[in-house]
Each structure stands twice: as C-alpha cells, then as structure tokens.
Short mmCIF file of C-alpha atoms in Angstrom, two decimals:
data_model
loop_
_atom_site.label_atom_id
_atom_site.label_comp_id
_atom_site.label_asym_id
_atom_site.label_seq_id
_atom_site.Cartn_x
_atom_site.Cartn_y
_atom_site.Cartn_z
CA MET A 521 -0.03 0.10 0.04
CA THR A 522 0.70 3.65 -0.53
CA TRP A 523 -0.25 6.56 1.69
CA THR A 524 0.12 10.25 0.88
CA ARG A 525 -1.54 11.63 3.98
CA TYR A 526 -0.29 10.74 7.23
CA VAL A 527 -1.01 12.52 10.54
CA ALA A 528 0.99 11.55 13.88
CA ILE A 529 -0.43 11.95 17.26
CA GLY A 530 0.47 11.47 20.64
CA ASP A 531 2.83 12.79 23.25
CA SER A 532 6.56 13.61 23.72
CA PHE A 533 7.39 9.92 21.88
CA THR A 534 5.71 11.06 18.92
CA GLU A 535 6.80 14.56 18.98
CA GLY A 536 10.38 13.40 18.84
CA ILE A 537 11.83 14.47 22.14
CA GLY A 538 15.27 13.27 22.78
CA ASP A 539 16.15 13.39 18.62
CA ALA A 540 16.62 16.77 17.19
CA HIS A 541 16.97 18.27 13.80
CA PRO A 542 19.95 20.30 12.86
CA ASP A 543 17.93 23.40 14.03
CA GLY A 544 17.31 21.83 17.49
CA THR A 545 13.64 21.23 16.81
CA PRO A 546 12.65 17.51 17.86
CA ARG A 547 12.84 15.14 14.88
CA GLY A 548 11.76 11.64 16.30
CA TRP A 549 10.49 7.99 14.44
CA ALA A 550 7.25 9.89 13.21
CA ASP A 551 9.41 12.19 10.82
CA ARG A 552 12.05 9.56 10.22
CA ALA A 553 9.17 7.57 8.66
CA ALA A 554 7.44 9.87 7.10
CA GLU A 555 10.88 11.05 5.15
CA ALA A 556 10.85 7.31 3.98
CA LEU A 557 7.18 7.18 2.91
CA ALA A 558 7.79 10.58 1.03
CA ALA A 559 10.65 9.06 -0.92
CA ARG A 560 8.50 6.40 -2.04
CA THR A 561 5.20 8.00 -2.95
CA GLY A 562 4.62 11.15 -5.17
CA GLY A 563 2.37 14.02 -3.22
CA PHE A 564 3.32 12.78 0.43
CA ALA A 565 2.28 15.20 2.84
CA TYR A 566 2.68 14.80 6.71
CA ALA A 567 1.70 16.23 9.79
CA ASN A 568 2.82 15.77 13.40
CA LEU A 569 0.03 16.88 16.46
CA ALA A 570 1.73 15.43 19.01
CA VAL A 571 2.52 17.48 22.22
CA ARG A 572 5.01 16.51 25.19
CA GLY A 573 3.27 15.49 28.36
CA LYS A 574 -0.09 14.70 27.46
CA LEU A 575 -2.33 11.99 28.66
CA LEU A 576 -4.49 9.55 26.48
CA GLY A 577 -7.49 11.58 27.00
CA GLN A 578 -5.96 14.81 26.13
CA ILE A 579 -4.64 13.39 22.88
CA LEU A 580 -8.30 11.92 21.90
CA GLU A 581 -9.96 14.99 22.91
CA ARG A 582 -7.78 17.63 21.11
CA GLN A 583 -5.84 15.96 18.60
CA LEU A 584 -7.92 13.15 17.35
CA PRO A 585 -10.45 15.85 15.56
CA GLU A 586 -7.63 17.83 14.21
CA ALA A 587 -6.56 14.91 12.76
CA LEU A 588 -10.02 14.04 11.36
CA ALA A 589 -10.29 17.15 9.64
CA LEU A 590 -7.02 16.61 8.06
CA LYS A 591 -8.68 13.58 6.03
CA PRO A 592 -5.39 11.57 6.56
CA ASP A 593 -5.26 8.11 5.05
CA LEU A 594 -2.56 7.06 7.33
CA VAL A 595 -2.45 7.78 11.37
CA THR A 596 -0.20 6.85 14.13
CA VAL A 597 -1.56 6.91 17.39
CA SER A 598 0.68 6.44 20.35
CA GLY A 599 -0.52 7.42 24.00
CA GLY A 600 -1.29 6.11 27.63
CA GLY A 601 2.50 6.02 28.68
CA ASN A 602 2.39 9.27 30.76
CA ASP A 603 -1.38 7.54 31.93
CA LEU A 604 0.32 4.31 32.94
CA LEU A 605 3.47 6.22 34.90
CA ARG A 606 0.56 7.24 37.63
CA PRO A 607 -0.58 5.13 40.34
CA GLY A 608 -4.09 3.72 40.28
CA THR A 609 -4.63 4.14 36.61
CA ASP A 610 -7.42 2.03 35.42
CA VAL A 611 -6.23 0.37 32.28
CA ASP A 612 -9.61 -0.92 31.23
CA ALA A 613 -10.72 2.71 30.97
CA LEU A 614 -7.58 3.49 29.07
CA ALA A 615 -8.26 0.66 26.49
CA ALA A 616 -11.66 1.91 25.94
CA LEU A 617 -10.52 5.51 25.29
CA MET A 618 -8.16 3.77 22.69
CA ASP A 619 -10.58 1.68 20.95
CA ALA A 620 -13.22 4.24 20.62
CA GLY A 621 -10.33 6.81 18.93
CA VAL A 622 -9.77 3.79 16.66
CA ALA A 623 -12.79 3.02 15.75
CA GLU A 624 -13.53 6.52 14.71
CA LEU A 625 -10.38 6.73 12.61
CA ARG A 626 -10.95 3.64 10.96
CA ALA A 627 -14.55 4.58 10.46
CA ALA A 628 -12.94 7.60 8.47
CA GLY A 629 -11.03 5.44 6.26
CA ALA A 630 -7.72 5.93 7.77
CA ASP A 631 -4.93 3.08 8.37
CA VAL A 632 -4.18 2.89 11.85
CA VAL A 633 -0.55 2.01 13.52
CA LEU A 634 -0.49 1.42 17.43
CA PHE A 635 2.50 0.85 19.54
CA THR A 636 2.77 -1.03 22.54
CA GLY A 637 4.56 -0.19 25.48
CA ILE A 638 8.27 -1.11 26.21
CA ASP A 639 9.41 -3.50 28.59
CA PRO A 640 10.34 -1.30 31.65
CA VAL A 641 12.49 -4.64 33.01
CA ASN A 642 15.66 -2.53 33.55
CA SER A 643 14.35 0.83 35.03
CA ALA A 644 15.09 0.88 38.40
CA VAL A 645 11.89 3.06 39.12
CA ILE A 646 9.53 2.57 36.03
CA ARG A 647 9.70 -1.24 36.36
CA ARG A 648 7.17 -0.87 38.84
CA THR A 649 4.58 0.06 36.02
CA ARG A 650 5.49 -3.26 34.41
CA GLY A 651 2.30 -5.25 34.92
CA ARG A 652 0.02 -2.51 33.88
CA VAL A 653 2.16 -1.95 30.76
CA ALA A 654 1.88 -5.52 29.96
CA LEU A 655 -1.85 -5.51 30.49
CA PHE A 656 -2.60 -2.42 28.39
CA ASN A 657 -0.30 -4.11 25.58
CA GLU A 658 -2.54 -6.83 25.52
CA MET A 659 -5.47 -4.67 25.37
CA LEU A 660 -3.86 -2.86 22.32
CA ARG A 661 -3.24 -6.05 20.55
CA ALA A 662 -7.02 -6.63 20.96
CA ILE A 663 -8.11 -3.57 19.51
CA ALA A 664 -5.77 -3.85 16.44
CA VAL A 665 -7.19 -7.28 15.59
CA ARG A 666 -10.81 -6.04 16.22
CA ARG A 667 -10.23 -2.66 14.25
CA GLY A 668 -8.08 -3.89 11.37
CA ALA A 669 -5.14 -1.68 12.69
CA HIS A 670 -1.27 -2.26 12.52
CA VAL A 671 0.86 -2.72 15.57
CA VAL A 672 4.72 -1.72 16.29
CA ASP A 673 5.13 -4.32 19.19
CA GLN A 674 7.87 -2.55 20.97
CA TRP A 675 7.85 -4.76 24.05
CA SER A 676 9.39 -7.24 21.97
CA MET A 677 12.28 -5.00 20.69
CA ASP A 678 15.18 -6.34 23.15
CA VAL A 679 17.35 -3.69 21.64
CA LEU A 680 15.27 -1.09 23.26
CA HIS A 681 16.36 -2.51 26.72
CA ASP A 682 19.99 -0.94 25.83
CA TRP A 683 20.37 2.23 27.34
CA ARG A 684 22.57 3.25 24.40
CA CYS A 685 18.96 3.64 22.83
CA TRP A 686 17.54 6.34 25.31
CA SER A 687 18.51 9.88 26.46
CA VAL A 688 20.20 10.68 29.66
CA ASP A 689 16.40 11.24 31.27
CA ARG A 690 15.63 7.70 30.72
CA LEU A 691 12.20 8.65 29.59
CA HIS A 692 12.96 9.42 25.90
CA MET A 693 14.60 7.96 23.18
CA ASN A 694 17.64 9.29 21.81
CA PRO A 695 18.56 9.11 17.94
CA GLU A 696 19.43 5.76 17.64
CA GLY A 697 16.00 4.39 19.65
CA HIS A 698 13.89 6.85 17.47
CA ARG A 699 15.83 5.53 14.17
CA ARG A 700 15.01 1.92 15.36
CA VAL A 701 11.25 2.57 16.06
CA ALA A 702 10.86 4.39 12.69
CA LEU A 703 12.07 1.22 11.06
CA ALA A 704 9.97 -0.91 13.00
CA LEU A 705 7.09 1.18 12.19
CA LEU A 706 8.03 0.79 8.36
CA GLU A 707 8.37 -2.81 8.79
CA ALA A 708 4.57 -3.10 10.38
CA LEU A 709 3.57 -1.23 7.28
CA GLY A 710 4.83 -3.79 5.05
CA VAL A 711 7.29 -1.05 3.23
CA ALA A 712 9.89 -2.88 1.33
CA ASP A 713 13.95 -2.22 1.75
CA ALA A 714 13.57 0.41 4.43
CA GLY A 715 16.23 -1.48 6.74
CA ASP A 716 16.09 -3.52 9.74
CA TRP A 717 15.68 -2.36 12.94
CA ARG A 718 17.67 -5.26 14.47
CA GLU A 719 20.78 -3.93 12.72
CA PRO A 720 23.52 -3.14 13.55
CA ALA A 721 23.31 -5.43 16.70
CA LEU A 722 24.77 -3.60 19.77
CA ALA A 723 27.67 -5.57 21.79
CA PRO A 724 26.79 -6.28 25.30
CA LEU A 725 27.37 -3.30 27.67
CA PRO A 726 30.35 -4.25 30.65
CA GLU A 727 28.57 -4.92 33.80
CA LEU A 728 28.62 -2.29 36.50
CA SER A 729 29.48 -2.81 40.24
CA ARG A 730 26.50 -2.15 42.48
CA GLY A 731 27.72 0.95 43.72
CA ALA A 732 27.96 2.21 40.09
CA ARG A 733 24.37 1.48 39.50
CA LEU A 734 23.51 3.36 42.73
CA LEU A 735 25.13 6.38 41.63
CA PHE A 736 23.79 6.20 38.41
CA ASP A 737 20.33 5.97 39.72
CA ALA A 738 20.64 8.63 42.14
CA ARG A 739 21.68 10.92 39.81
CA TRP A 740 19.00 10.31 37.57
CA ALA A 741 16.61 10.45 40.24
CA ARG A 742 17.61 13.77 41.24
CA GLY A 743 18.16 15.26 37.77
CA TYR A 744 14.98 13.88 36.08
CA LEU A 745 12.78 12.03 38.47
CA ALA A 746 12.49 14.88 41.09
CA PRO A 747 11.39 17.50 38.57
CA TRP A 748 8.91 15.42 36.81
CA ILE A 749 7.33 14.48 40.24
CA GLY A 750 7.45 18.13 41.22
CA ARG A 751 5.46 19.15 38.06
CA ARG A 752 2.54 16.61 38.71
CA LEU A 753 2.40 17.54 42.29
CA ARG A 754 2.06 21.03 41.14
CA GLY A 755 -0.63 20.27 38.03
CA HIS A 756 1.70 21.20 35.62
CA SER A 757 2.86 19.34 32.31
CA SER A 758 6.17 19.82 30.14
CA GLY A 759 3.65 20.26 27.04
CA ASP A 760 1.43 23.17 28.71
CA ALA A 761 3.22 25.94 26.73
CA ILE A 762 3.96 23.91 23.75
CA THR A 763 1.97 23.63 20.26
CA ALA A 764 1.97 21.01 17.73
CA LYS A 765 4.80 21.18 15.22
CA ARG A 766 3.60 20.57 12.00
CA PRO A 767 -0.09 21.40 12.59
CA GLY A 768 -1.23 21.00 8.58
CA LEU A 769 -0.42 18.51 6.26
CA THR A 770 2.46 19.91 4.30
CA PRO A 771 5.40 18.25 1.98
CA PHE A 772 8.05 16.36 3.68
#
C-alpha cells in the first residue's frame, strides 16, 4: 500500500523528544518514517500534532478531531504512557478510550498504527509499572485485531532494553532509539527495503558494580525523576506551553 496523507498524534514519544533536527527542533521516529514514505510516494504530505506530556484522554480529545479534519489515509496513535506512570490508573478505561479513538479513525477510512509500551524491566523505578504496561499492551493488540489496525510491538524489541538507545533522562529515546522505531513502523506497514531495526546489533555493555548502578540511579532521580514528580504535584505538564510542530499537512 501507499499513503499520501500521514498524520501522527501522541505525546513526547511521537513529537520526537530526544532526537533533534540540526536546528534543534524535535525530529523523532515519525519524522524519520515520513521521510522514508515521502521518498517512495509522490504528493506525500505529513502532519505531526503530538505534544509532550499529554495523557491519552487529552490526545484523543484535542488531537483526534484535528487529525480527522485533515482527512488522512494513515494515522499513527501513541498514547497512554504518561497515564500508566500514574499509580491507580484504570487500564480498562484507558483501553476503552483507545478503542473508541481507533474505531473513529477506521470509520473515516484511515489506516491506523498503534504502539505497545516498552518493557521497563531495566528501569529501577519505572519497572514498577511493568504489570499494567503489559496488560495495556494485550488490550492494544486486541484492539488492533478488532479494528483492523497495525501494531508496532516495542515490548518485543529487545534492543530497546539497551540504554544506548535512550537519552540521559531515561524517559525519551535518543536518535538511535528513534531510528530503530521508525524502521519497526515501516516494517509493520510492509514497506520493502526500508532497513532492519535489528541492525546493527549492539555489543553487550560491561557490567556495572552495585555502587556504580546506585550512583547512576541517584543522579538520574535527582536530575530527572524529582522534577517530573514536582510538576505532577503542582498540576503542571511539560507540554503546557507547547503547540504541535506540524499542525497541517505539508510536503515532507
């Protein structure tokens, strides 16, 4: 299949935080995938409505209608990660929101791609969300089957367990991580000869001592986790003053 009107909706993952264009603006896997699709299709246009820090309900309430107004033939939807970081999140309600959103996009004639969450097993703090992330993933797979959507299964991408695919904040991928997710998306869409996200294989990292791991975790908690918790306690979001980087369909 070929697509000429691609719209990406979501949070910081889709906005491209951690991977920048030369001018410093976010790039990310969606821009990378759009570039590959544009090279294969004449008249290709792309919009990215994602804004960092948004919860799934906010994404579907604001970005989904804007996406539908653009009459896309391909939409990537990634959301729920910020919700799952919050204790007490109702995973069933989260999945119901996603199902309704995907159904609306499919009814409008768009092909839809969903993204499972990444296995947080190697994160000292975020791995506490592992159970609800795994449950939400199963629900996403069921939604994809029911609605005829594609899935990028990040949970099974073992390379994403490697910190060399992540920014220093451990919350956002770096350019290497975004590059591999873009290739996984193209694979899910059946785009031939786009490259293999599994390559190059990464050599094993040297084992850190217990003291080094504790220091690594402490510096991360002080520099990144504490500010994130502070924003949540104040009811603020990193995306409060941010607008979509590509609000309209334009050639890419």
